[in-house]
Coordinates of C-alpha atoms in Angstrom, one line a residue:
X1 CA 8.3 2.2 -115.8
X2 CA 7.8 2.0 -112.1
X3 CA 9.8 3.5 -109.8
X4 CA 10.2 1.4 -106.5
X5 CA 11.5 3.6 -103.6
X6 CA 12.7 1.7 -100.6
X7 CA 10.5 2.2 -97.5
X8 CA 11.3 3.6 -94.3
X9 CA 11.5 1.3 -91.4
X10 CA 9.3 1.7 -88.7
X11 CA 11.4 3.0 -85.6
X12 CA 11.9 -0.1 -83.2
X13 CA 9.6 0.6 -79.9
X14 CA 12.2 0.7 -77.0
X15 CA 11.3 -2.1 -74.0
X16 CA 10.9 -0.3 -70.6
X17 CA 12.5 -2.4 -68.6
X18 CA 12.7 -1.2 -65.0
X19 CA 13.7 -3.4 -62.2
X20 CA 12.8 -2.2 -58.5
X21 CA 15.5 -1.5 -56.0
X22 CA 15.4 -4.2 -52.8
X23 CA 14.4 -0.8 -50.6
X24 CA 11.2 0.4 -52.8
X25 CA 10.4 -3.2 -52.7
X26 CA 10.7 -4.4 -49.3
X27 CA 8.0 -0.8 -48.6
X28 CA 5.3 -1.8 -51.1
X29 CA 4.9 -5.5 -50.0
X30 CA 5.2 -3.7 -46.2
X31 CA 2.6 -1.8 -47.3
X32 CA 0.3 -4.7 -48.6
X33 CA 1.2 -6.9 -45.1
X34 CA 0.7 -3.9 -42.9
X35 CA -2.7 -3.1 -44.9
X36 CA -4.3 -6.9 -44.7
X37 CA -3.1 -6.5 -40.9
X38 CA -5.4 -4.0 -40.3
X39 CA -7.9 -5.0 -41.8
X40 CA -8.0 -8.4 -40.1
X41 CA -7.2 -6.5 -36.7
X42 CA -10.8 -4.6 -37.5
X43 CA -12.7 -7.2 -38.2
X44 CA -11.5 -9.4 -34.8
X45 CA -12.4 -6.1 -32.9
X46 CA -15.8 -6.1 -34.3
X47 CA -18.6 -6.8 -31.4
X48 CA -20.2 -10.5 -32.4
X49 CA -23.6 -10.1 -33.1
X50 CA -26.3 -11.2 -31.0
X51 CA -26.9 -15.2 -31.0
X52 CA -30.6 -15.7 -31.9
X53 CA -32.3 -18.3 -30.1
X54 CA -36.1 -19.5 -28.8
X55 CA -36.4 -19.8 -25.6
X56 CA -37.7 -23.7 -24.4
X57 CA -41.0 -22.5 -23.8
X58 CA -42.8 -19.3 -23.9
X59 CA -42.9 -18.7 -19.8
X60 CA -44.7 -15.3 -18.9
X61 CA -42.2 -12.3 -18.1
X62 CA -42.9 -10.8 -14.6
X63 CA -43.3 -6.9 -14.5
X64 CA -43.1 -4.9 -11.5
X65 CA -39.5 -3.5 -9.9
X66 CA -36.9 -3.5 -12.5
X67 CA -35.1 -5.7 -11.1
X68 CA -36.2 -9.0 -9.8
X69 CA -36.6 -8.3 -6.2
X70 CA -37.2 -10.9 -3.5
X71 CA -40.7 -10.0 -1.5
X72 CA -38.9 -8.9 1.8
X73 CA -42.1 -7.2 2.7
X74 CA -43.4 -9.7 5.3
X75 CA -46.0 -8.8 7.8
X76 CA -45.3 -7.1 11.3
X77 CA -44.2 -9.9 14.0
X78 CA -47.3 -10.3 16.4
X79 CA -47.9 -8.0 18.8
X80 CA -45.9 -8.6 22.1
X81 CA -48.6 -9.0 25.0
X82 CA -48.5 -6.3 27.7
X83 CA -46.1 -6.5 30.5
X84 CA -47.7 -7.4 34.1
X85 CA -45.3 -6.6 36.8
X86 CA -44.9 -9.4 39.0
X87 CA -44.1 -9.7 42.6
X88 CA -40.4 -10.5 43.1
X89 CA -39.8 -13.1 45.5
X90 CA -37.7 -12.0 48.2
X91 CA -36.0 -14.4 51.0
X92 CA -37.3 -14.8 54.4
X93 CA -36.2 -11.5 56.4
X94 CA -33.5 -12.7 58.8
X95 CA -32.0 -10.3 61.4
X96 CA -28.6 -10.0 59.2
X97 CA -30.8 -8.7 56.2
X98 CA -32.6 -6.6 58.5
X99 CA -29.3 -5.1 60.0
X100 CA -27.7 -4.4 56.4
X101 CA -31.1 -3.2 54.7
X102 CA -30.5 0.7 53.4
X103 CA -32.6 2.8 55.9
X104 CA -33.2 5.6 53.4
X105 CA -34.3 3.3 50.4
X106 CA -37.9 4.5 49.7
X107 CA -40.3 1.4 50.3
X108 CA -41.7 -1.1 47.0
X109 CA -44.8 0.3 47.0
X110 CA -44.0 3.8 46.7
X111 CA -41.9 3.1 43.5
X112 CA -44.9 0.8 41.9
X113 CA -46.6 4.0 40.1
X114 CA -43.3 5.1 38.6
X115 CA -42.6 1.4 37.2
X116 CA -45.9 0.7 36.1
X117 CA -46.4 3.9 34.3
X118 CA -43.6 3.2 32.3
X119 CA -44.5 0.0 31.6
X120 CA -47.9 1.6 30.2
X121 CA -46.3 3.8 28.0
X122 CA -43.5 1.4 26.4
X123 CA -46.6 -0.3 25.6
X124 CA -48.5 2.1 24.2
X125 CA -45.3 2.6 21.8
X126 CA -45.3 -0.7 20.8
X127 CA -49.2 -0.9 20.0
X128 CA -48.4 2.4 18.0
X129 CA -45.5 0.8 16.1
X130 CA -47.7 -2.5 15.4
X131 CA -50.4 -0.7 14.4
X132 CA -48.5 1.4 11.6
X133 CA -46.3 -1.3 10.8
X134 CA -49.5 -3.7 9.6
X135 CA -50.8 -0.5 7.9
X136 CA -47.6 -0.2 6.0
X137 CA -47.8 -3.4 5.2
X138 CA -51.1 -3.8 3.9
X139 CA -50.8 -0.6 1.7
X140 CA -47.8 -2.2 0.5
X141 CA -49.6 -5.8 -0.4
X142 CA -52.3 -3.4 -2.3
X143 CA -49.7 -1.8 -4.3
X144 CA -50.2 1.5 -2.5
X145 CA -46.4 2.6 -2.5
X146 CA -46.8 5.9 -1.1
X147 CA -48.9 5.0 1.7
X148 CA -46.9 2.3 2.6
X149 CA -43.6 4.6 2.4
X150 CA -45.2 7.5 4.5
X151 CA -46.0 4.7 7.2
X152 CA -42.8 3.1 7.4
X153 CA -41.3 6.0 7.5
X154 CA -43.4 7.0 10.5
X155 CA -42.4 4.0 12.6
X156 CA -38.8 4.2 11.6
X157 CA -38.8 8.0 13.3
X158 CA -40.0 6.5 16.6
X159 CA -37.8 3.7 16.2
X160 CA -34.7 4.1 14.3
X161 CA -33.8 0.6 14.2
X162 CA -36.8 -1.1 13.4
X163 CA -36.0 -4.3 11.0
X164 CA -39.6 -4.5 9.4
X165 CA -39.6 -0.9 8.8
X166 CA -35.8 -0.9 6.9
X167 CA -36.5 -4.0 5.0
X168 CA -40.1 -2.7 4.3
X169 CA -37.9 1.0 2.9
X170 CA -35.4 -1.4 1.2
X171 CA -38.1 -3.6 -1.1
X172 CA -40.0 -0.2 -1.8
X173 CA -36.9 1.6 -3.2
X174 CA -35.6 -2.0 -4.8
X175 CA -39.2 -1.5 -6.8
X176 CA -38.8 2.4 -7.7
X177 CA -35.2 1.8 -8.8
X178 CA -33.7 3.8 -6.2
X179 CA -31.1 0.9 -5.7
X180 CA -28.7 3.2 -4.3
X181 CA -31.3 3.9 -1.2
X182 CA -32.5 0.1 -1.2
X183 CA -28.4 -1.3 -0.2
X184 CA -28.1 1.7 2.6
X185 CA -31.8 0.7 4.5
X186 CA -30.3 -3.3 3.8
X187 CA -26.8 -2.2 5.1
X188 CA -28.0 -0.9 8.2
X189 CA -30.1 -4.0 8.7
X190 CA -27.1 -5.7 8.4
X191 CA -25.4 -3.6 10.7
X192 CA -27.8 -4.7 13.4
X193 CA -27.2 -8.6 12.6
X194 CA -24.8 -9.6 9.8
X195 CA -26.5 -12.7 9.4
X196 CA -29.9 -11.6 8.5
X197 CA -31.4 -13.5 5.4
X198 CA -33.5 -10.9 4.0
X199 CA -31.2 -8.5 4.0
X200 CA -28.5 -10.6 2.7
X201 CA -30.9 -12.1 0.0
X202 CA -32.0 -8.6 -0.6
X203 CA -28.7 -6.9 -1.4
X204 CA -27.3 -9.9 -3.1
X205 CA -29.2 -8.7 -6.4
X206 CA -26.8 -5.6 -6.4
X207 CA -23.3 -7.4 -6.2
X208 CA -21.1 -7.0 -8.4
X209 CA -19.3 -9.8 -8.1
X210 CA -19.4 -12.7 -11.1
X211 CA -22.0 -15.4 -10.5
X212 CA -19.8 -18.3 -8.6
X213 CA -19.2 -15.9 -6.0
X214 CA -22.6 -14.7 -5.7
X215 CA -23.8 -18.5 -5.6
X216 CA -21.3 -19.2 -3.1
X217 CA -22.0 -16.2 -0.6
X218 CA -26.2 -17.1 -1.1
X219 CA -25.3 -20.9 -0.1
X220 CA -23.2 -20.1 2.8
X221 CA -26.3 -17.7 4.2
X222 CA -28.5 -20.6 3.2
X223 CA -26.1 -23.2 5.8
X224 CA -26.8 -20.7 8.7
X225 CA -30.4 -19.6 7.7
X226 CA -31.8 -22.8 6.3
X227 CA -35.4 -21.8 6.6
X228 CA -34.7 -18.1 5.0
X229 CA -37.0 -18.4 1.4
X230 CA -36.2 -15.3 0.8
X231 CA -32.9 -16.9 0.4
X232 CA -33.5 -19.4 -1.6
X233 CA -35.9 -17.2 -3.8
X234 CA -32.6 -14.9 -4.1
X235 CA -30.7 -18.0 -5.0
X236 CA -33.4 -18.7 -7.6
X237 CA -33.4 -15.6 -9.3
X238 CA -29.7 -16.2 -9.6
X239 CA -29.9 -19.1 -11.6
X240 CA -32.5 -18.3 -14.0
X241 CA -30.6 -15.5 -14.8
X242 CA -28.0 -18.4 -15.9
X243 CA -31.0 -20.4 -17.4
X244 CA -29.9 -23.1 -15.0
X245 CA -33.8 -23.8 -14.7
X246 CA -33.1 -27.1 -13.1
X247 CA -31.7 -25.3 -9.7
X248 CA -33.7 -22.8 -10.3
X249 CA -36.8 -24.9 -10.2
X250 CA -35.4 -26.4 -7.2
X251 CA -34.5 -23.4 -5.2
X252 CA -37.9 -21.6 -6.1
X253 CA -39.9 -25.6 -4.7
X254 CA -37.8 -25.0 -1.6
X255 CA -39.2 -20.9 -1.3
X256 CA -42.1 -21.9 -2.1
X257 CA -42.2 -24.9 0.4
X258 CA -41.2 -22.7 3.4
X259 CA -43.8 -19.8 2.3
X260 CA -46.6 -21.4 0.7
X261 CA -48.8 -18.3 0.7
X262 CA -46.6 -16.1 -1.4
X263 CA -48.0 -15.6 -4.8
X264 CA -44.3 -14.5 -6.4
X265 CA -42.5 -17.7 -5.2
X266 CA -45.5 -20.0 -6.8
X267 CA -45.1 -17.9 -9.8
X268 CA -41.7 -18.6 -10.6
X269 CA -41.7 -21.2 -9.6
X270 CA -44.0 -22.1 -12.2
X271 CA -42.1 -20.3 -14.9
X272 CA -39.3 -22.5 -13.9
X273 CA -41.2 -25.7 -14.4
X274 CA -42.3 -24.1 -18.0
X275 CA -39.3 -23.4 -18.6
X276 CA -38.7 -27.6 -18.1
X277 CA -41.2 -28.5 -20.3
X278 CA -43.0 -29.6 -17.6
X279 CA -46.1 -28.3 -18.7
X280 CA -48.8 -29.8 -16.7
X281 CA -47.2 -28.7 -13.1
X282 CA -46.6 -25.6 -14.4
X283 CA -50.2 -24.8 -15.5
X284 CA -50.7 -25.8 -11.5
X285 CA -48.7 -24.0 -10.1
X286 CA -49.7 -20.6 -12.4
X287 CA -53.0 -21.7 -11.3
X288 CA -52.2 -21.4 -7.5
X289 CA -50.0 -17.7 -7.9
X290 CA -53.5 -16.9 -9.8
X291 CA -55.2 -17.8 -6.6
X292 CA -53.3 -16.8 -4.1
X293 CA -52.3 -13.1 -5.6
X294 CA -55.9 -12.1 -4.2
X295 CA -55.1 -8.1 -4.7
X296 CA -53.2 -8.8 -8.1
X297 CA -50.0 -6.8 -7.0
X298 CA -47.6 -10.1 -6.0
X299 CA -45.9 -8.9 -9.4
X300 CA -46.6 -10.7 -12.3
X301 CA -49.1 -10.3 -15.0
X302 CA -52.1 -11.8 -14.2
X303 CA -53.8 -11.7 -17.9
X304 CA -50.3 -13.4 -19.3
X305 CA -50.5 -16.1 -16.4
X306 CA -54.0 -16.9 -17.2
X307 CA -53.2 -17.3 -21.1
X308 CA -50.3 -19.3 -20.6
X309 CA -52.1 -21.6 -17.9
X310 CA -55.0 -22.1 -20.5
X311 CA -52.1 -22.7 -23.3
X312 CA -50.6 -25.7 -21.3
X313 CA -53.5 -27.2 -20.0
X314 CA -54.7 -27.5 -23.5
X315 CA -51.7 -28.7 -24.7
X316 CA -52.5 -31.9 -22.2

């Protein structure tokens, strides 16, 4: 006979049921907004990363000052020719003059040694000045810094405010990246005329103020010095800096056109042209920097100009 005993009931599992006050609530989804927030917020700050892009045609990259530096190092003025002295024409003697002539003054040809020695030694000054000036230079053109520094100094001790010799200071300092010394030799040019286009093309490339206002200060200089290519090389530089090679190639043609001897202005202004696609002047113009950079310090490199020159002409 089985026994059937009645079985226990499983206890009933109690529902947890918990509702959230409107306070507790209101801070956790507080917490989720303010979190996402931030997180957006981080990701805005974030520096964009750098665009990558070809440039329109491999154009060689100058070397030389750190900067792109307009060639303000031009060569000495000629020589002023010596002083004669000349006879000064005086009126017919009347007996009025002769009356009211200064007994005491000492007669013309007493006070003829005095002059003319003076005349011999300003001279000899300026042959000394000319002479150091075209040495300065020519170390300079040979890439002989030092030299050229030492002599420019020389001429600036004898003559304080000599243009060539700041300018010459300015352009060697420019190169060495001592730009603070480069705007304080073109200030003081600048001090002496206001207006002067190497100097004002010169210290253009350390403004600080955006590009429209450097464009606008180059072309106003440009209105009153319209035959300054360092100006218009400075004005150049400016816009290739914007890849505006158009204007660029423009203002570099008109450099070039006032100063067809200077190796740097046919250079760029052949990079410009490369830059244009226009690939058979710009293997010309390479060509002619080549030629004309007879010392090979103008301020490119001459073994990247030569490639690229036999790059474009093949590609004719």
């Amino acid at each position: 006979m089985k026994i059937y005993l009645p079985q226990k009931k499983a206890p009933a599992r109690k529902k947890f049921n918990y509702t959230l006050g409107i306070v507790p609530t209101a801070i956790i989804i507080g917490l989720i907004l303010g979190t996402a927030g931030g997180i957006y917020v981080w990701i805005e700050i974030q520096p964009p990363k750098a665009a990558q892009f070809s440039s329109p045609s491999p154009a060689v990259i100058a070397r030389a000052a750190p900067r792109a530096a307009p060639p303000l190092v031009l060569p000495p003025d000629a020589m002023p020719e010596a002083e004669t002295p000349t006879k000064s024409i005086q009126p017919p003697a009347t007996e009025r003059r002769m009356q009211t002539a200064a007994p005491r003054r000492a007669p013309a040809a007493q006070a003829a040694p005095a002059a003319q020695g003076i005349q011999i030694q300003r001279q000899f000054e300026t042959d000394v000045i000319f002479t150091t000036l075209t040495a300065a230079y020519q170390a300079y053109q040979n890439g002989d810094l030092k030299t050229a520094e030492q002599r420019y100094r020389e001429v600036l001790h004898k003559d304080s405010k000599n243009r060539d010799a700041l300018l010459g200071m300015a352009a060697i300092s420019q190169q060495q990246g001592r730009d603070d010394n480069a705007m304080q030799y073109y200030k003081q040019v600048l001090i002496l005329d206001p207006r002067d286009p190497a100097a004002q093309a010169g210290i253009s490339a350390f403004s600080t103020a955006d590009a429209a206002g450097k464009e606008s200060r180059l072309k106003i200089s440009l209105a009153q010095s319209p035959q300054s290519s360092a100006l218009y090389f400075a004005l150049g530089n400016l816009y290739s800096e914007q890849s505006r090679w158009s204007d660029a190639q423009q203002a570099y043609f008109n450099a070039a056109k006032l100063e067809p001897a200077n190796a740097l202005f046919a250079f760029y202004l052949a990079t410009s042209l490369d830059h244009l696609g226009q690939a058979k002047l710009a293997a010309q113009h390479y060509r002619n920097a080549l030629q004309l950079d007879a010392t090979g310090n103008a301020g490119f490199d001459r073994v990247q100009t030569e490639q690229r020159m036999k790059q474009l002409q093949g590609n004719n």
